[in-house]
Amino acid sequence: MTTTLGNAPLTAFFFEEPLSSLLESLSLYLHVPFCHTRCYYCDFNTYAGLLSLREPYVRALLTEIELAAEMAQTATGGPRRVRTVYFGGGTPSLLSADQIQRLLAACRRVFVLDSEAEISLEANPGTLSSPHLQALRAAGVNRLSLGAQSFDPHLLKLLGRTHSPEDVAQAVRAARTAGFTSLNLDLMFGLPEQTMAQWRETLLGALELAPDHLSLYSLIVEEGTPFFHWVQEGRLVPADEDLCAEMYEYADALLQEAGYVNYEISNWARPGHECRHNLTYWLNLPYLGLGAGAHSCFGGRRFSNVREPRQYIRLLASRQRPEAESELLSREMQMAETAILALRTARGLSLLAFRERFGLDFWQFAGKRLQHVWEAGLLEYERENGGWLRLSKRGRLLGNEVFLCLLPDEN
Ligand code: SF4
């Protein structure tokens, strides 16, 4: 029996095609590791002061696209179909539209890119002009994700962001005029000094711009960042955990009232605007990450590239694959990851799809391990459409307890 993940009636956000065909397709992530300046909280693989490397880096990416297609073809015996392309960073909007167009043309040349493929690009609101947006749209980008983060000028400054709230509003207006019909805004909460009133203003500011999608992230103070040092030195006080939980609940209620569906723990969308690329990750489908430090999951392996852009460029100049680390995924691990990732979504895990994918009943795999979190009320089961398992309201706050139970013992 073939499972079509899209035919269950809960929401319309899953792909309307059979699981077997999804497993044979690919998503591509292209990493752009350049930023004008470094935000104080950021631990992404991105660099300030390397803008002169943009063109050599794009040429290296063009070579890696070819090498990746050869690898995918060897594994499957034919060109691999691509459903989504995502330019992430860093700040991909620091590349010219011509560079983006060349990268997309290379993807089309060596992969089979769906005519309706979702092609997303992350952009910093301060780096966009109307002509640039029009050229990006003409190059084939059809979804724009803006790192708005806050509509409070003081908090933006505290984060080390270089844009203003007005830059976000202008970028949204210009993107709409350029023909973007799918727009995301990233917002952050749980910031040092942030009050509930400021968070409310940020949410209202975002809603006024009527984005199609919102991603809300609570600040995590990562080691090695200026924020981390300032917290160590006592110069910065991290937000209170209870306040963070309140901010999340408040945002969820406000956004749902405004017609957005919370389809994944950190993501809300108007129906039909769920991010198909990110769904690739949450459904644990194959993807290739290209560029410095990018991660891939393909052919039963998880692997990642060298992180340093110059080293990446050097390797590709001699047509060497830039892979730095690789891990074989046991079947147990693949089953655990599939369940954990799906449980992050509002719809949850399709037990029918799990059985089709792994030839094993989910309860046989995880029944015993989940017993105590089940008894603690962290999970809900729905019988329809072959059975769905999802986190309960309480389970969403304690998701990590559920996820830990699912991991194989050796981990
Ligand atoms: S713009 Fe984004 S990627 Fe660049 S430094 Fe700031 S948070 Fe990091």
Short mmCIF file of C-alpha atoms and ligand atoms in Angstrom, two decimals:
data_model
loop_
_atom_site.label_atom_id
_atom_site.label_comp_id
_atom_site.label_asym_id
_atom_site.label_seq_id
_atom_site.Cartn_x
_atom_site.Cartn_y
_atom_site.Cartn_z
CA MET A 1 0.00 0.00 0.00
CA THR A 2 1.27 3.48 -0.83
CA THR A 3 0.77 6.24 1.67
CA THR A 4 -0.06 9.73 0.46
CA LEU A 5 0.80 11.96 3.38
CA GLY A 6 -1.48 14.64 2.04
CA ASN A 7 -4.81 12.86 2.16
CA ALA A 8 -5.50 13.07 5.88
CA PRO A 9 -7.85 15.94 6.65
CA LEU A 10 -6.14 17.64 9.62
CA THR A 11 -4.55 20.51 7.69
CA ALA A 12 -3.62 20.87 4.05
CA PHE A 13 0.08 21.41 4.56
CA PHE A 14 1.70 18.12 3.66
CA PHE A 15 2.76 17.38 0.13
CA GLU A 16 0.05 15.79 -2.00
CA GLU A 17 2.18 12.95 -3.28
CA PRO A 18 3.11 9.41 -2.28
CA LEU A 19 5.77 8.87 0.37
CA SER A 20 7.77 6.65 -2.02
CA SER A 21 8.05 9.50 -4.52
CA LEU A 22 8.99 12.01 -1.78
CA LEU A 23 11.76 9.68 -0.64
CA GLU A 24 13.15 9.59 -4.17
CA SER A 25 13.20 13.37 -4.53
CA LEU A 26 15.58 15.92 -3.04
CA SER A 27 15.73 19.31 -1.44
CA LEU A 28 18.80 21.49 -1.93
CA TYR A 29 20.19 23.90 0.65
CA LEU A 30 22.77 26.44 -0.58
CA HIS A 31 24.75 28.18 2.15
CA VAL A 32 25.98 31.75 1.73
CA PRO A 33 28.45 32.45 4.57
CA PHE A 34 28.77 36.23 4.30
CA CYS A 35 27.38 39.05 6.44
CA HIS A 36 28.14 42.77 6.59
CA THR A 37 28.68 42.58 10.34
CA ARG A 38 28.29 39.85 12.92
CA CYS A 39 25.21 40.00 15.21
CA TYR A 40 26.09 39.60 18.89
CA TYR A 41 24.09 36.40 19.40
CA CYS A 42 24.98 34.62 16.15
CA ASP A 43 26.89 31.34 16.05
CA PHE A 44 26.08 30.44 12.42
CA ASN A 45 28.86 29.64 9.99
CA THR A 46 29.11 33.13 8.59
CA TYR A 47 31.86 35.75 8.29
CA ALA A 48 32.10 39.53 8.20
CA GLY A 49 34.79 41.12 6.04
CA LEU A 50 34.89 38.41 3.33
CA LEU A 51 32.63 40.04 0.76
CA SER A 52 35.43 40.01 -1.81
CA LEU A 53 35.16 36.20 -1.82
CA ARG A 54 31.59 36.23 -3.14
CA GLU A 55 32.36 35.52 -6.80
CA PRO A 56 35.01 32.80 -6.17
CA TYR A 57 32.60 31.27 -3.68
CA VAL A 58 29.74 31.25 -6.21
CA ARG A 59 32.05 29.53 -8.72
CA ALA A 60 32.91 26.92 -6.10
CA LEU A 61 29.21 26.37 -5.42
CA LEU A 62 28.59 25.91 -9.15
CA THR A 63 31.19 23.14 -9.15
CA GLU A 64 29.76 21.55 -6.03
CA ILE A 65 26.28 21.50 -7.60
CA GLU A 66 27.72 19.43 -10.47
CA LEU A 67 29.57 17.07 -8.11
CA ALA A 68 26.49 16.65 -5.94
CA ALA A 69 24.35 15.77 -8.96
CA GLU A 70 26.92 13.17 -10.06
CA MET A 71 26.84 11.63 -6.58
CA ALA A 72 23.03 11.60 -6.51
CA GLN A 73 22.90 10.05 -9.98
CA THR A 74 25.37 7.32 -9.03
CA ALA A 75 23.18 6.49 -6.05
CA THR A 76 19.93 6.41 -8.02
CA GLY A 77 20.91 5.63 -11.60
CA GLY A 78 19.30 8.77 -13.01
CA PRO A 79 18.92 12.53 -12.54
CA ARG A 80 17.37 13.33 -9.22
CA ARG A 81 14.20 15.36 -8.93
CA VAL A 82 14.42 18.50 -6.78
CA ARG A 83 11.31 19.88 -5.04
CA THR A 84 12.78 22.80 -3.09
CA VAL A 85 15.86 25.03 -3.15
CA TYR A 86 16.76 27.16 -0.14
CA PHE A 87 19.41 29.90 -0.07
CA GLY A 88 20.34 30.27 3.61
CA GLY A 89 23.12 31.92 5.50
CA GLY A 90 24.69 34.16 6.44
CA THR A 91 23.04 36.72 4.23
CA PRO A 92 22.20 35.31 0.79
CA SER A 93 20.78 38.69 -0.23
CA LEU A 94 24.41 39.88 -0.36
CA LEU A 95 24.76 37.89 -3.60
CA SER A 96 23.67 39.64 -6.80
CA ALA A 97 20.56 38.45 -8.60
CA ASP A 98 22.84 37.39 -11.45
CA GLN A 99 24.80 35.11 -9.09
CA ILE A 100 21.57 33.62 -7.75
CA GLN A 101 20.32 33.13 -11.31
CA ARG A 102 23.55 31.29 -12.30
CA LEU A 103 23.26 29.01 -9.29
CA LEU A 104 19.64 28.18 -10.10
CA ALA A 105 20.49 27.61 -13.76
CA ALA A 106 23.17 25.11 -12.66
CA CYS A 107 20.62 23.30 -10.45
CA ARG A 108 18.22 23.11 -13.42
CA ARG A 109 20.97 21.82 -15.70
CA VAL A 110 22.06 18.88 -13.57
CA PHE A 111 18.96 18.05 -11.51
CA VAL A 112 15.32 17.85 -12.55
CA LEU A 113 13.86 20.91 -10.86
CA ASP A 114 10.07 20.78 -10.39
CA SER A 115 8.31 23.50 -12.40
CA GLU A 116 6.50 24.43 -9.17
CA ALA A 117 9.61 24.12 -6.98
CA GLU A 118 9.67 26.31 -3.88
CA ILE A 119 12.76 28.53 -4.16
CA SER A 120 13.43 30.46 -0.95
CA LEU A 121 16.00 33.07 -0.11
CA GLU A 122 16.87 34.48 3.31
CA ALA A 123 17.38 38.21 3.31
CA ASN A 124 18.52 40.86 5.70
CA PRO A 125 15.97 43.73 5.52
CA GLY A 126 18.76 46.30 5.34
CA THR A 127 20.29 44.77 2.20
CA LEU A 128 17.31 44.92 -0.18
CA SER A 129 16.34 47.44 -2.84
CA SER A 130 13.37 47.32 -5.21
CA PRO A 131 15.49 46.58 -8.33
CA HIS A 132 17.35 43.82 -6.45
CA LEU A 133 14.05 42.23 -5.35
CA GLN A 134 12.62 42.43 -8.86
CA ALA A 135 15.75 40.80 -10.27
CA LEU A 136 15.63 38.03 -7.64
CA ARG A 137 12.00 37.34 -8.50
CA ALA A 138 12.88 37.27 -12.21
CA ALA A 139 15.72 34.82 -11.43
CA GLY A 140 13.13 32.40 -10.08
CA VAL A 141 13.14 33.03 -6.32
CA ASN A 142 9.50 32.72 -5.20
CA ARG A 143 9.72 32.82 -1.40
CA LEU A 144 11.48 35.43 0.69
CA SER A 145 12.41 35.06 4.34
CA LEU A 146 13.25 38.31 6.13
CA GLY A 147 15.24 38.36 9.36
CA ALA A 148 13.09 41.02 11.05
CA GLN A 149 13.80 39.75 14.62
CA SER A 150 12.15 42.67 16.45
CA PHE A 151 10.21 45.84 15.78
CA ASP A 152 11.84 47.56 18.74
CA PRO A 153 14.80 49.76 17.68
CA HIS A 154 16.49 49.43 21.08
CA LEU A 155 16.34 45.61 21.03
CA LEU A 156 17.58 45.50 17.43
CA LYS A 157 20.59 47.51 18.54
CA LEU A 158 21.14 45.24 21.53
CA LEU A 159 21.18 42.23 19.15
CA GLY A 160 23.75 43.92 16.92
CA ARG A 161 21.33 44.08 13.99
CA THR A 162 21.99 46.87 11.52
CA HIS A 163 18.45 47.35 10.16
CA SER A 164 15.56 49.39 11.54
CA PRO A 165 11.85 48.44 11.89
CA GLU A 166 11.14 50.78 8.98
CA ASP A 167 13.62 48.81 6.81
CA VAL A 168 11.47 45.70 7.40
CA ALA A 169 8.26 47.49 6.42
CA GLN A 170 9.92 48.89 3.30
CA ALA A 171 11.38 45.50 2.34
CA VAL A 172 7.95 43.85 2.69
CA ARG A 173 6.28 46.52 0.55
CA ALA A 174 9.01 46.30 -2.10
CA ALA A 175 8.87 42.48 -2.09
CA ARG A 176 5.09 42.52 -2.62
CA THR A 177 5.48 45.00 -5.48
CA ALA A 178 8.17 42.77 -7.00
CA GLY A 179 5.64 39.90 -7.04
CA PHE A 180 6.60 37.81 -3.99
CA THR A 181 3.45 36.03 -2.84
CA SER A 182 5.14 34.02 -0.11
CA LEU A 183 6.86 36.06 2.57
CA ASN A 184 8.24 34.97 5.93
CA LEU A 185 9.30 37.11 8.87
CA ASP A 186 11.69 35.71 11.51
CA LEU A 187 11.13 37.12 15.00
CA MET A 188 12.99 36.52 18.25
CA PHE A 189 11.66 36.45 21.79
CA GLY A 190 13.14 35.81 25.21
CA LEU A 191 15.67 38.60 24.62
CA PRO A 192 17.56 40.20 27.51
CA GLU A 193 15.59 43.19 28.79
CA GLN A 194 12.59 42.36 26.56
CA THR A 195 9.24 42.96 28.22
CA MET A 196 5.93 41.36 27.38
CA ALA A 197 4.69 44.75 26.13
CA GLN A 198 7.64 44.98 23.70
CA TRP A 199 6.98 41.45 22.44
CA ARG A 200 3.33 42.33 21.90
CA GLU A 201 4.32 45.44 19.90
CA THR A 202 6.69 43.35 17.77
CA LEU A 203 3.98 40.79 17.02
CA LEU A 204 1.48 43.53 16.15
CA GLY A 205 4.10 45.26 14.00
CA ALA A 206 4.66 42.02 12.12
CA LEU A 207 0.94 41.32 11.69
CA GLU A 208 0.40 44.78 10.27
CA LEU A 209 2.66 43.76 7.37
CA ALA A 210 0.51 40.65 6.73
CA PRO A 211 3.31 38.11 6.15
CA ASP A 212 2.30 34.66 4.88
CA HIS A 213 4.54 32.88 7.36
CA LEU A 214 6.15 33.63 10.72
CA SER A 215 9.04 31.83 12.43
CA LEU A 216 9.46 32.66 16.11
CA TYR A 217 12.67 31.70 17.87
CA SER A 218 13.54 32.11 21.52
CA LEU A 219 17.07 33.38 22.00
CA ILE A 220 19.60 30.72 22.92
CA VAL A 221 22.84 32.18 24.24
CA GLU A 222 25.45 30.12 22.38
CA GLU A 223 29.02 29.63 23.55
CA GLY A 224 31.60 31.72 21.74
CA THR A 225 29.24 34.62 20.96
CA PRO A 226 29.60 38.12 22.47
CA PHE A 227 26.27 37.49 24.26
CA PHE A 228 27.77 34.45 25.95
CA HIS A 229 30.74 36.46 27.26
CA TRP A 230 28.50 39.30 28.42
CA VAL A 231 26.32 36.84 30.34
CA GLN A 232 29.46 35.30 31.92
CA GLU A 233 30.66 38.75 32.92
CA GLY A 234 27.25 39.64 34.35
CA ARG A 235 26.76 42.48 31.84
CA LEU A 236 23.71 40.79 30.29
CA VAL A 237 20.90 39.01 32.10
CA PRO A 238 19.22 36.21 30.11
CA ALA A 239 15.42 36.25 29.98
CA ASP A 240 13.45 34.39 32.61
CA GLU A 241 12.26 30.94 31.43
CA ASP A 242 8.70 31.46 32.64
CA LEU A 243 8.47 34.76 30.78
CA CYS A 244 9.72 32.99 27.61
CA ALA A 245 6.99 30.36 27.96
CA GLU A 246 4.39 33.12 28.45
CA MET A 247 5.67 34.93 25.36
CA TYR A 248 5.35 31.77 23.31
CA GLU A 249 1.79 31.11 24.51
CA TYR A 250 0.82 34.72 23.93
CA ALA A 251 2.19 34.68 20.39
CA ASP A 252 0.45 31.41 19.59
CA ALA A 253 -2.94 32.74 20.72
CA LEU A 254 -2.50 36.04 18.86
CA LEU A 255 -1.32 34.43 15.61
CA GLN A 256 -3.99 31.74 15.62
CA GLU A 257 -6.62 34.44 16.12
CA ALA A 258 -5.15 36.25 13.11
CA GLY A 259 -5.60 33.11 10.95
CA TYR A 260 -2.13 31.54 11.16
CA VAL A 261 -1.74 27.82 11.83
CA ASN A 262 1.03 26.72 14.20
CA TYR A 263 2.12 23.82 12.00
CA GLU A 264 5.48 23.24 13.71
CA ILE A 265 6.74 24.21 17.18
CA SER A 266 8.38 27.45 15.95
CA ASN A 267 6.42 28.09 12.75
CA TRP A 268 3.06 29.62 11.87
CA ALA A 269 1.60 29.97 8.37
CA ARG A 270 -1.50 30.98 6.54
CA PRO A 271 -2.93 27.74 5.11
CA GLY A 272 -1.04 26.88 1.92
CA HIS A 273 2.06 28.88 2.89
CA GLU A 274 3.83 26.27 5.04
CA CYS A 275 7.53 26.11 4.13
CA ARG A 276 7.95 23.02 1.97
CA HIS A 277 11.71 23.08 2.34
CA ASN A 278 11.56 22.91 6.12
CA LEU A 279 8.94 20.18 5.87
CA THR A 280 11.65 18.15 4.12
CA TYR A 281 13.61 18.23 7.37
CA TRP A 282 10.63 17.49 9.59
CA LEU A 283 9.55 14.57 7.41
CA ASN A 284 13.16 13.33 7.42
CA LEU A 285 13.31 13.30 3.62
CA PRO A 286 16.63 13.41 1.70
CA TYR A 287 18.42 16.73 1.25
CA LEU A 288 21.81 17.92 0.09
CA GLY A 289 23.45 20.93 1.72
CA LEU A 290 25.95 22.71 -0.54
CA GLY A 291 28.43 25.37 0.50
CA ALA A 292 30.78 25.95 3.42
CA GLY A 293 29.69 24.01 6.51
CA ALA A 294 26.42 22.82 4.95
CA HIS A 295 24.87 19.57 6.21
CA SER A 296 23.32 16.78 4.13
CA CYS A 297 21.22 13.73 4.84
CA PHE A 298 21.22 11.35 1.90
CA GLY A 299 21.63 7.65 1.17
CA GLY A 300 21.53 6.60 4.84
CA ARG A 301 24.34 9.01 5.75
CA ARG A 302 24.55 12.38 7.42
CA PHE A 303 27.53 14.44 6.29
CA SER A 304 28.81 18.00 6.34
CA ASN A 305 31.25 20.21 4.45
CA VAL A 306 34.37 22.03 5.58
CA ARG A 307 33.32 25.23 7.34
CA GLU A 308 35.93 27.74 6.26
CA PRO A 309 35.02 29.51 2.97
CA ARG A 310 38.61 29.79 1.69
CA GLN A 311 39.25 26.09 2.26
CA TYR A 312 35.93 25.30 0.59
CA ILE A 313 36.88 27.40 -2.46
CA ARG A 314 40.34 25.75 -2.67
CA LEU A 315 38.91 22.21 -2.61
CA LEU A 316 36.33 22.93 -5.28
CA ALA A 317 38.93 24.63 -7.48
CA SER A 318 40.45 21.15 -7.89
CA ARG A 319 37.00 19.51 -8.13
CA GLN A 320 37.33 17.73 -4.79
CA ARG A 321 34.18 17.11 -2.80
CA PRO A 322 34.39 19.33 0.30
CA GLU A 323 33.01 16.74 2.72
CA ALA A 324 34.58 17.00 6.20
CA GLU A 325 32.49 14.72 8.41
CA SER A 326 30.24 11.78 7.78
CA GLU A 327 28.12 9.45 9.89
CA LEU A 328 26.34 6.29 8.82
CA LEU A 329 22.80 6.26 10.18
CA SER A 330 21.65 2.94 11.59
CA ARG A 331 18.08 1.88 10.82
CA GLU A 332 17.26 2.42 14.52
CA MET A 333 18.58 5.95 14.34
CA GLN A 334 16.63 6.68 11.13
CA MET A 335 13.44 5.44 12.76
CA ALA A 336 14.07 7.52 15.90
CA GLU A 337 14.88 10.65 13.92
CA THR A 338 11.85 10.25 11.68
CA ALA A 339 9.61 10.05 14.76
CA ILE A 340 11.29 12.93 16.63
CA LEU A 341 11.20 15.29 13.65
CA ALA A 342 7.57 14.51 12.83
CA LEU A 343 6.56 15.03 16.46
CA ARG A 344 7.78 18.62 16.15
CA THR A 345 4.92 19.26 13.71
CA ALA A 346 1.37 19.99 14.79
CA ARG A 347 0.14 17.11 12.69
CA GLY A 348 2.52 14.65 14.27
CA LEU A 349 3.78 11.27 13.09
CA SER A 350 1.77 9.21 10.60
CA LEU A 351 2.00 5.66 11.88
CA LEU A 352 0.92 4.40 8.46
CA ALA A 353 3.79 6.23 6.76
CA PHE A 354 6.21 4.96 9.41
CA ARG A 355 5.20 1.37 8.71
CA GLU A 356 5.47 1.88 4.95
CA ARG A 357 8.91 3.44 5.26
CA PHE A 358 10.51 1.02 7.71
CA GLY A 359 8.37 -2.14 7.37
CA LEU A 360 7.85 -2.11 11.14
CA ASP A 361 4.95 -1.14 13.36
CA PHE A 362 5.76 2.05 15.28
CA TRP A 363 4.52 0.64 18.60
CA GLN A 364 6.79 -2.36 18.17
CA PHE A 365 9.70 0.05 17.73
CA ALA A 366 8.83 2.53 20.47
CA GLY A 367 5.90 1.29 22.56
CA LYS A 368 7.98 0.38 25.62
CA ARG A 369 10.26 3.41 25.41
CA LEU A 370 7.33 5.80 25.32
CA GLN A 371 5.36 4.18 28.13
CA HIS A 372 6.18 6.68 30.86
CA VAL A 373 5.78 9.82 28.72
CA TRP A 374 2.51 8.38 27.46
CA GLU A 375 1.34 7.85 31.05
CA ALA A 376 2.49 11.39 31.89
CA GLY A 377 0.08 12.71 29.25
CA LEU A 378 2.72 14.12 26.90
CA LEU A 379 1.33 12.38 23.80
CA GLU A 380 -1.99 12.16 21.97
CA TYR A 381 -3.13 9.45 19.59
CA GLU A 382 -5.66 9.79 16.78
CA ARG A 383 -7.04 6.65 15.20
CA GLU A 384 -8.09 8.11 11.79
CA ASN A 385 -6.08 7.64 8.58
CA GLY A 386 -3.96 4.80 9.87
CA GLY A 387 -3.15 6.47 13.19
CA TRP A 388 -1.31 9.67 14.09
CA LEU A 389 0.77 10.37 17.16
CA ARG A 390 1.46 13.91 18.34
CA LEU A 391 2.61 15.89 21.35
CA SER A 392 -0.18 16.98 23.70
CA LYS A 393 -0.36 20.63 24.83
CA ARG A 394 1.73 19.71 27.88
CA GLY A 395 4.01 17.58 25.69
CA ARG A 396 4.86 20.59 23.54
CA LEU A 397 6.42 22.28 26.55
CA LEU A 398 8.31 19.09 27.48
CA GLY A 399 9.07 17.79 23.98
CA ASN A 400 12.70 16.98 24.81
CA GLU A 401 11.61 14.36 27.36
CA VAL A 402 9.70 12.55 24.63
CA PHE A 403 12.49 12.89 22.08
CA LEU A 404 15.12 11.50 24.48
CA CYS A 405 13.01 8.35 25.04
CA LEU A 406 13.05 7.66 21.31
CA LEU A 407 16.82 7.79 20.78
CA PRO A 408 18.63 4.45 20.57
CA ASP A 409 20.37 3.38 23.82
CA GLU A 410 23.93 3.79 22.55
CA ASN A 411 23.25 7.51 22.13
S1 SF4 B 1 22.59 38.53 9.81
FE1 SF4 B 1 22.00 36.45 10.49
S2 SF4 B 1 23.69 35.13 9.85
FE2 SF4 B 1 24.45 37.24 9.74
S3 SF4 B 1 25.47 37.59 11.70
FE3 SF4 B 1 23.34 38.31 11.92
S4 SF4 B 1 22.20 36.51 12.71
FE4 SF4 B 1 24.17 35.78 11.94
#
